[in-house]
């Protein structure tokens, strides 16, 4: 086992570096980027939008870079919008969502309580990208979140694991690889299909009563694959394939969460279904 560990440690670092390199240039600027009007704890929800929206970033994201487009989009539509950092590892700045997902869910729980206390709202809505659509389900199911959340909107959520277009299927051929990933970046290990975390999360059903679930997927996803694995099963679930709304949309896993206004339009529909309008290719200009 030890020779494998010596080989896999630099390999794990290389994979992490490569993953970071796939993020848009906005990520590198996240530390200095302003939150442009969101995370305003003096904001009071309106009668039209009575629930604050909490944005939950994905793996390797943070509270700013993941939301440079969606947060202003929702803020301009009258929502009180908030975002948190979670899953931080010591010595790893900016790139979060790498800690144990159950512990990240505890961070989300505390943050939602903070937002509800500040706004006076009884419930919040959650919108998460990638792991940010998966992790809140633990909060809803095991940490009492169902009584504090009206809706969860997952944008390319890896609800049943992230196979990285099949790469994780190779892990059994490298003894100790899965254990190394779990030890060094627990949040990544928790997202490997078949992990103890996913087994616990998805046992006895994908959903909990009282929460409205929306999943937005793209068939060009290269991370949460196969893309149908993102879908949830249960009552009050709305699974959406982006290309059914606009066949011309070529967004993959990162783009759908960072700047796809067609997806954003469907997020707005999920947050306010009573005033939903049809999402089409033209929604890219709305």
Short mmCIF file of C-alpha atoms in Angstrom, two decimals:
data_model
loop_
_atom_site.label_atom_id
_atom_site.label_comp_id
_atom_site.label_asym_id
_atom_site.label_seq_id
_atom_site.Cartn_x
_atom_site.Cartn_y
_atom_site.Cartn_z
CA UNK A 1 0.00 0.00 0.00
CA UNK A 2 2.74 2.47 0.91
CA UNK A 3 4.25 2.75 -2.59
CA UNK A 4 0.79 3.52 -3.95
CA UNK A 5 0.36 6.28 -1.37
CA UNK A 6 3.65 7.86 -2.40
CA UNK A 7 2.45 7.86 -6.01
CA UNK A 8 -1.11 8.96 -5.29
CA UNK A 9 -0.33 11.95 -3.08
CA UNK A 10 1.21 13.99 -5.91
CA UNK A 11 -1.47 12.60 -8.25
CA UNK A 12 -4.21 13.85 -5.92
CA UNK A 13 -2.55 17.26 -5.80
CA UNK A 14 -2.31 17.28 -9.60
CA UNK A 15 -6.00 16.40 -9.98
CA UNK A 16 -6.97 19.15 -7.54
CA UNK A 17 -4.82 21.65 -9.43
CA UNK A 18 -6.37 20.57 -12.73
CA UNK A 19 -9.87 20.91 -11.32
CA UNK A 20 -9.12 24.39 -10.07
CA UNK A 21 -7.72 25.33 -13.46
CA UNK A 22 -11.05 24.52 -15.09
CA UNK A 23 -12.82 27.25 -13.17
CA UNK A 24 -13.35 30.59 -14.89
CA UNK A 25 -10.97 33.46 -14.41
CA UNK A 26 -13.49 34.98 -11.99
CA UNK A 27 -12.38 32.43 -9.41
CA UNK A 28 -8.90 33.84 -9.27
CA UNK A 29 -10.37 37.27 -8.56
CA UNK A 30 -12.78 36.06 -5.87
CA UNK A 31 -10.78 37.36 -2.92
CA UNK A 32 -11.09 40.96 -4.09
CA UNK A 33 -14.52 40.77 -5.74
CA UNK A 34 -17.34 42.61 -3.94
CA UNK A 35 -20.60 40.85 -3.21
CA UNK A 36 -22.42 43.58 -5.19
CA UNK A 37 -25.40 44.05 -2.91
CA UNK A 38 -26.00 40.56 -1.62
CA UNK A 39 -25.14 39.35 1.90
CA UNK A 40 -26.87 42.48 3.19
CA UNK A 41 -28.13 41.48 6.62
CA UNK A 42 -30.23 44.63 6.84
CA UNK A 43 -32.32 43.44 3.86
CA UNK A 44 -35.96 42.76 4.70
CA UNK A 45 -37.90 40.39 2.44
CA UNK A 46 -40.80 41.96 0.54
CA UNK A 47 -44.38 40.76 0.37
CA UNK A 48 -43.67 39.65 -3.20
CA UNK A 49 -40.59 37.64 -2.15
CA UNK A 50 -41.07 36.85 1.52
CA UNK A 51 -38.29 34.30 1.85
CA UNK A 52 -34.55 35.04 1.77
CA UNK A 53 -32.49 33.02 -0.71
CA UNK A 54 -29.34 31.28 0.50
CA UNK A 55 -26.87 30.33 -2.23
CA UNK A 56 -24.70 27.25 -1.58
CA UNK A 57 -21.53 27.03 -3.68
CA UNK A 58 -20.07 23.88 -5.17
CA UNK A 59 -16.84 21.97 -4.61
CA UNK A 60 -13.81 24.25 -5.05
CA UNK A 61 -16.10 27.28 -5.05
CA UNK A 62 -16.72 29.94 -2.44
CA UNK A 63 -19.39 32.41 -1.39
CA UNK A 64 -18.42 34.95 -4.05
CA UNK A 65 -17.00 33.32 -7.17
CA UNK A 66 -19.84 30.84 -7.64
CA UNK A 67 -22.44 33.62 -7.56
CA UNK A 68 -21.03 36.58 -9.45
CA UNK A 69 -23.89 36.27 -11.95
CA UNK A 70 -26.78 34.54 -10.16
CA UNK A 71 -26.69 36.60 -6.96
CA UNK A 72 -27.13 39.96 -8.78
CA UNK A 73 -29.72 38.33 -11.06
CA UNK A 74 -31.88 37.44 -8.05
CA UNK A 75 -31.09 40.67 -6.17
CA UNK A 76 -32.27 42.71 -9.16
CA UNK A 77 -35.55 40.78 -9.01
CA UNK A 78 -36.22 41.85 -5.44
CA UNK A 79 -34.85 38.97 -3.37
CA UNK A 80 -32.76 39.22 -0.22
CA UNK A 81 -29.80 37.07 -1.23
CA UNK A 82 -27.10 35.49 0.92
CA UNK A 83 -24.20 33.11 0.37
CA UNK A 84 -21.90 31.25 2.72
CA UNK A 85 -18.51 29.58 2.72
CA UNK A 86 -18.39 25.99 3.91
CA UNK A 87 -16.15 22.94 3.88
CA UNK A 88 -12.91 24.87 4.33
CA UNK A 89 -9.63 22.98 4.75
CA UNK A 90 -6.80 24.44 6.79
CA UNK A 91 -4.23 26.06 4.53
CA UNK A 92 -6.48 26.03 1.45
CA UNK A 93 -7.81 29.54 0.75
CA UNK A 94 -10.64 30.36 -1.67
CA UNK A 95 -11.32 26.79 -2.77
CA UNK A 96 -13.85 25.37 -0.34
CA UNK A 97 -16.36 22.53 -0.18
CA UNK A 98 -13.59 20.01 0.53
CA UNK A 99 -14.39 19.16 4.16
CA UNK A 100 -16.70 16.34 5.33
CA UNK A 101 -20.14 17.01 3.90
CA UNK A 102 -22.01 16.25 7.11
CA UNK A 103 -19.93 18.93 8.85
CA UNK A 104 -20.56 21.32 5.95
CA UNK A 105 -24.29 20.75 6.47
CA UNK A 106 -23.85 21.87 10.07
CA UNK A 107 -22.28 25.09 8.80
CA UNK A 108 -25.26 25.58 6.49
CA UNK A 109 -27.65 25.00 9.39
CA UNK A 110 -25.99 27.72 11.46
CA UNK A 111 -25.96 30.11 8.51
CA UNK A 112 -29.64 29.62 7.70
CA UNK A 113 -30.46 30.33 11.36
CA UNK A 114 -28.43 33.54 11.10
CA UNK A 115 -30.26 34.63 7.94
CA UNK A 116 -33.69 33.85 9.37
CA UNK A 117 -32.89 35.75 12.56
CA UNK A 118 -31.69 38.79 10.61
CA UNK A 119 -34.59 38.89 8.15
CA UNK A 120 -37.39 37.80 10.48
CA UNK A 121 -38.52 35.24 7.90
CA UNK A 122 -39.94 31.89 8.97
CA UNK A 123 -38.37 29.99 6.07
CA UNK A 124 -35.61 30.35 3.51
CA UNK A 125 -35.14 29.03 -0.01
CA UNK A 126 -31.87 27.30 -0.91
CA UNK A 127 -30.18 27.33 -4.32
CA UNK A 128 -27.07 25.20 -4.69
CA UNK A 129 -24.63 24.37 -7.47
CA UNK A 130 -23.05 20.90 -7.71
CA UNK A 131 -22.19 19.80 -4.15
CA UNK A 132 -24.21 22.84 -3.10
CA UNK A 133 -27.33 21.08 -4.35
CA UNK A 134 -26.39 17.81 -2.67
CA UNK A 135 -25.17 18.93 0.76
CA UNK A 136 -28.37 20.78 1.78
CA UNK A 137 -30.28 17.51 1.51
CA UNK A 138 -28.34 16.26 4.55
CA UNK A 139 -29.35 19.42 6.41
CA UNK A 140 -32.99 18.90 5.45
CA UNK A 141 -33.02 15.21 6.31
CA UNK A 142 -30.91 14.96 9.45
CA UNK A 143 -30.42 18.43 10.97
CA UNK A 144 -33.96 19.79 11.16
CA UNK A 145 -33.71 21.92 8.04
CA UNK A 146 -37.04 20.78 6.61
CA UNK A 147 -38.88 23.01 9.08
CA UNK A 148 -36.88 26.06 8.01
CA UNK A 149 -36.69 25.62 4.23
CA UNK A 150 -39.45 26.04 1.67
CA UNK A 151 -37.57 25.00 -1.47
CA UNK A 152 -34.26 23.51 -2.57
CA UNK A 153 -33.13 24.22 -6.13
CA UNK A 154 -30.17 22.12 -7.24
CA UNK A 155 -28.17 23.28 -10.27
CA UNK A 156 -26.27 20.25 -11.62
CA UNK A 157 -26.35 18.58 -8.19
CA UNK A 158 -24.49 15.30 -7.80
CA UNK A 159 -27.35 13.78 -5.84
CA UNK A 160 -26.17 10.22 -6.36
CA UNK A 161 -22.46 10.88 -6.73
CA UNK A 162 -19.98 12.39 -9.15
CA UNK A 163 -18.32 9.90 -11.48
CA UNK A 164 -16.34 12.54 -13.42
CA UNK A 165 -17.36 10.94 -16.73
CA UNK A 166 -16.40 7.54 -15.39
CA UNK A 167 -13.00 8.38 -13.85
CA UNK A 168 -14.07 7.33 -10.36
CA UNK A 169 -14.79 3.86 -11.74
CA UNK A 170 -11.02 3.43 -12.03
CA UNK A 171 -10.40 3.90 -8.30
CA UNK A 172 -10.65 0.17 -7.44
CA UNK A 173 -7.67 -0.44 -9.73
CA UNK A 174 -5.50 1.78 -7.50
CA UNK A 175 -5.42 0.27 -4.00
CA UNK A 176 -5.67 2.93 -1.35
CA UNK A 177 -6.72 5.69 -3.74
CA UNK A 178 -10.24 6.10 -2.39
CA UNK A 179 -8.94 6.06 1.20
CA UNK A 180 -6.37 8.72 0.35
CA UNK A 181 -8.97 10.98 -1.22
CA UNK A 182 -11.24 10.55 1.80
CA UNK A 183 -8.38 11.33 4.19
CA UNK A 184 -7.04 14.41 2.40
CA UNK A 185 -10.22 15.88 0.87
CA UNK A 186 -13.17 14.27 2.68
CA UNK A 187 -15.72 16.27 0.72
CA UNK A 188 -14.50 14.68 -2.51
CA UNK A 189 -14.53 11.23 -0.99
CA UNK A 190 -18.11 11.69 0.19
CA UNK A 191 -19.18 12.38 -3.40
CA UNK A 192 -17.78 9.15 -4.84
CA UNK A 193 -20.73 6.92 -5.79
CA UNK A 194 -21.29 4.26 -3.17
CA UNK A 195 -19.66 6.25 -0.36
CA UNK A 196 -20.94 5.80 3.19
CA UNK A 197 -22.20 9.39 3.10
CA UNK A 198 -24.28 8.90 -0.06
CA UNK A 199 -25.58 5.56 1.16
CA UNK A 200 -26.86 7.17 4.35
CA UNK A 201 -28.23 10.24 2.58
CA UNK A 202 -30.22 8.36 -0.05
CA UNK A 203 -31.51 5.55 2.17
CA UNK A 204 -35.27 5.65 2.73
CA UNK A 205 -35.88 8.05 -0.15
CA UNK A 206 -34.35 11.12 -1.73
CA UNK A 207 -36.66 13.75 -0.27
CA UNK A 208 -38.35 14.83 2.95
CA UNK A 209 -41.94 16.05 3.29
CA UNK A 210 -42.69 19.75 3.19
CA UNK A 211 -39.85 20.85 0.91
CA UNK A 212 -40.25 21.68 -2.79
CA UNK A 213 -37.39 20.22 -4.84
CA UNK A 214 -36.16 21.36 -8.25
CA UNK A 215 -33.22 19.83 -10.13
CA UNK A 216 -31.71 21.56 -13.17
CA UNK A 217 -29.45 19.30 -15.23
CA UNK A 218 -27.57 19.60 -18.50
CA UNK A 219 -26.85 16.65 -20.75
CA UNK A 220 -23.36 18.05 -21.33
CA UNK A 221 -22.40 17.62 -17.67
CA UNK A 222 -18.97 16.04 -17.32
CA UNK A 223 -18.84 15.85 -13.50
CA UNK A 224 -22.19 14.64 -12.13
CA UNK A 225 -22.49 11.79 -14.61
CA UNK A 226 -24.53 10.19 -15.95
CA UNK A 227 -26.58 13.35 -15.90
CA UNK A 228 -29.81 11.50 -15.06
CA UNK A 229 -28.22 10.54 -11.72
CA UNK A 230 -28.78 14.14 -10.68
CA UNK A 231 -32.53 13.64 -10.67
CA UNK A 232 -34.44 13.06 -7.45
CA UNK A 233 -37.31 10.67 -6.90
CA UNK A 234 -40.18 11.51 -4.61
CA UNK A 235 -43.21 13.75 -4.15
CA UNK A 236 -42.93 17.45 -4.91
CA UNK A 237 -39.91 17.00 -7.21
CA UNK A 238 -39.46 18.89 -10.48
CA UNK A 239 -36.60 17.46 -12.56
CA UNK A 240 -35.61 19.62 -15.53
CA UNK A 241 -33.19 19.01 -18.40
CA UNK A 242 -31.93 22.35 -19.65
CA UNK A 243 -31.90 21.20 -23.28
CA UNK A 244 -35.64 20.46 -23.09
CA UNK A 245 -36.10 24.18 -22.49
CA UNK A 246 -33.52 25.32 -25.04
CA UNK A 247 -31.88 22.76 -27.34
CA UNK A 248 -29.20 25.31 -28.22
CA UNK A 249 -27.92 25.55 -24.65
CA UNK A 250 -24.45 23.96 -24.52
CA UNK A 251 -23.68 24.64 -20.85
CA UNK A 252 -21.75 21.96 -19.01
CA UNK A 253 -21.29 21.44 -15.26
CA UNK A 254 -19.52 24.70 -14.46
CA UNK A 255 -21.26 27.03 -16.91
CA UNK A 256 -24.79 26.08 -15.89
CA UNK A 257 -24.15 27.45 -12.42
CA UNK A 258 -21.87 30.37 -13.17
CA UNK A 259 -23.45 32.28 -16.03
CA UNK A 260 -26.30 30.43 -17.76
CA UNK A 261 -29.25 32.84 -17.70
CA UNK A 262 -31.56 30.17 -19.11
CA UNK A 263 -30.89 28.14 -15.98
CA UNK A 264 -31.22 31.30 -13.88
CA UNK A 265 -34.66 31.96 -15.34
CA UNK A 266 -35.73 28.48 -14.28
CA UNK A 267 -34.29 29.11 -10.81
CA UNK A 268 -36.49 32.21 -10.56
CA UNK A 269 -39.48 30.13 -11.64
CA UNK A 270 -38.76 27.59 -8.91
CA UNK A 271 -38.50 30.32 -6.28
CA UNK A 272 -41.79 31.93 -7.34
CA UNK A 273 -43.88 29.29 -9.12
CA UNK A 274 -47.06 31.36 -8.83
CA UNK A 275 -45.56 33.88 -11.27
CA UNK A 276 -43.49 31.51 -13.41
CA UNK A 277 -43.10 32.20 -17.10
CA UNK A 278 -41.96 29.81 -19.81
CA UNK A 279 -38.21 29.28 -19.99
CA UNK A 280 -36.93 29.29 -23.57
CA UNK A 281 -33.75 30.16 -25.45
CA UNK A 282 -34.92 33.78 -25.33
CA UNK A 283 -34.57 33.65 -21.54
CA UNK A 284 -30.84 34.12 -22.10
CA UNK A 285 -31.64 37.78 -22.78
CA UNK A 286 -34.19 38.34 -20.03
#
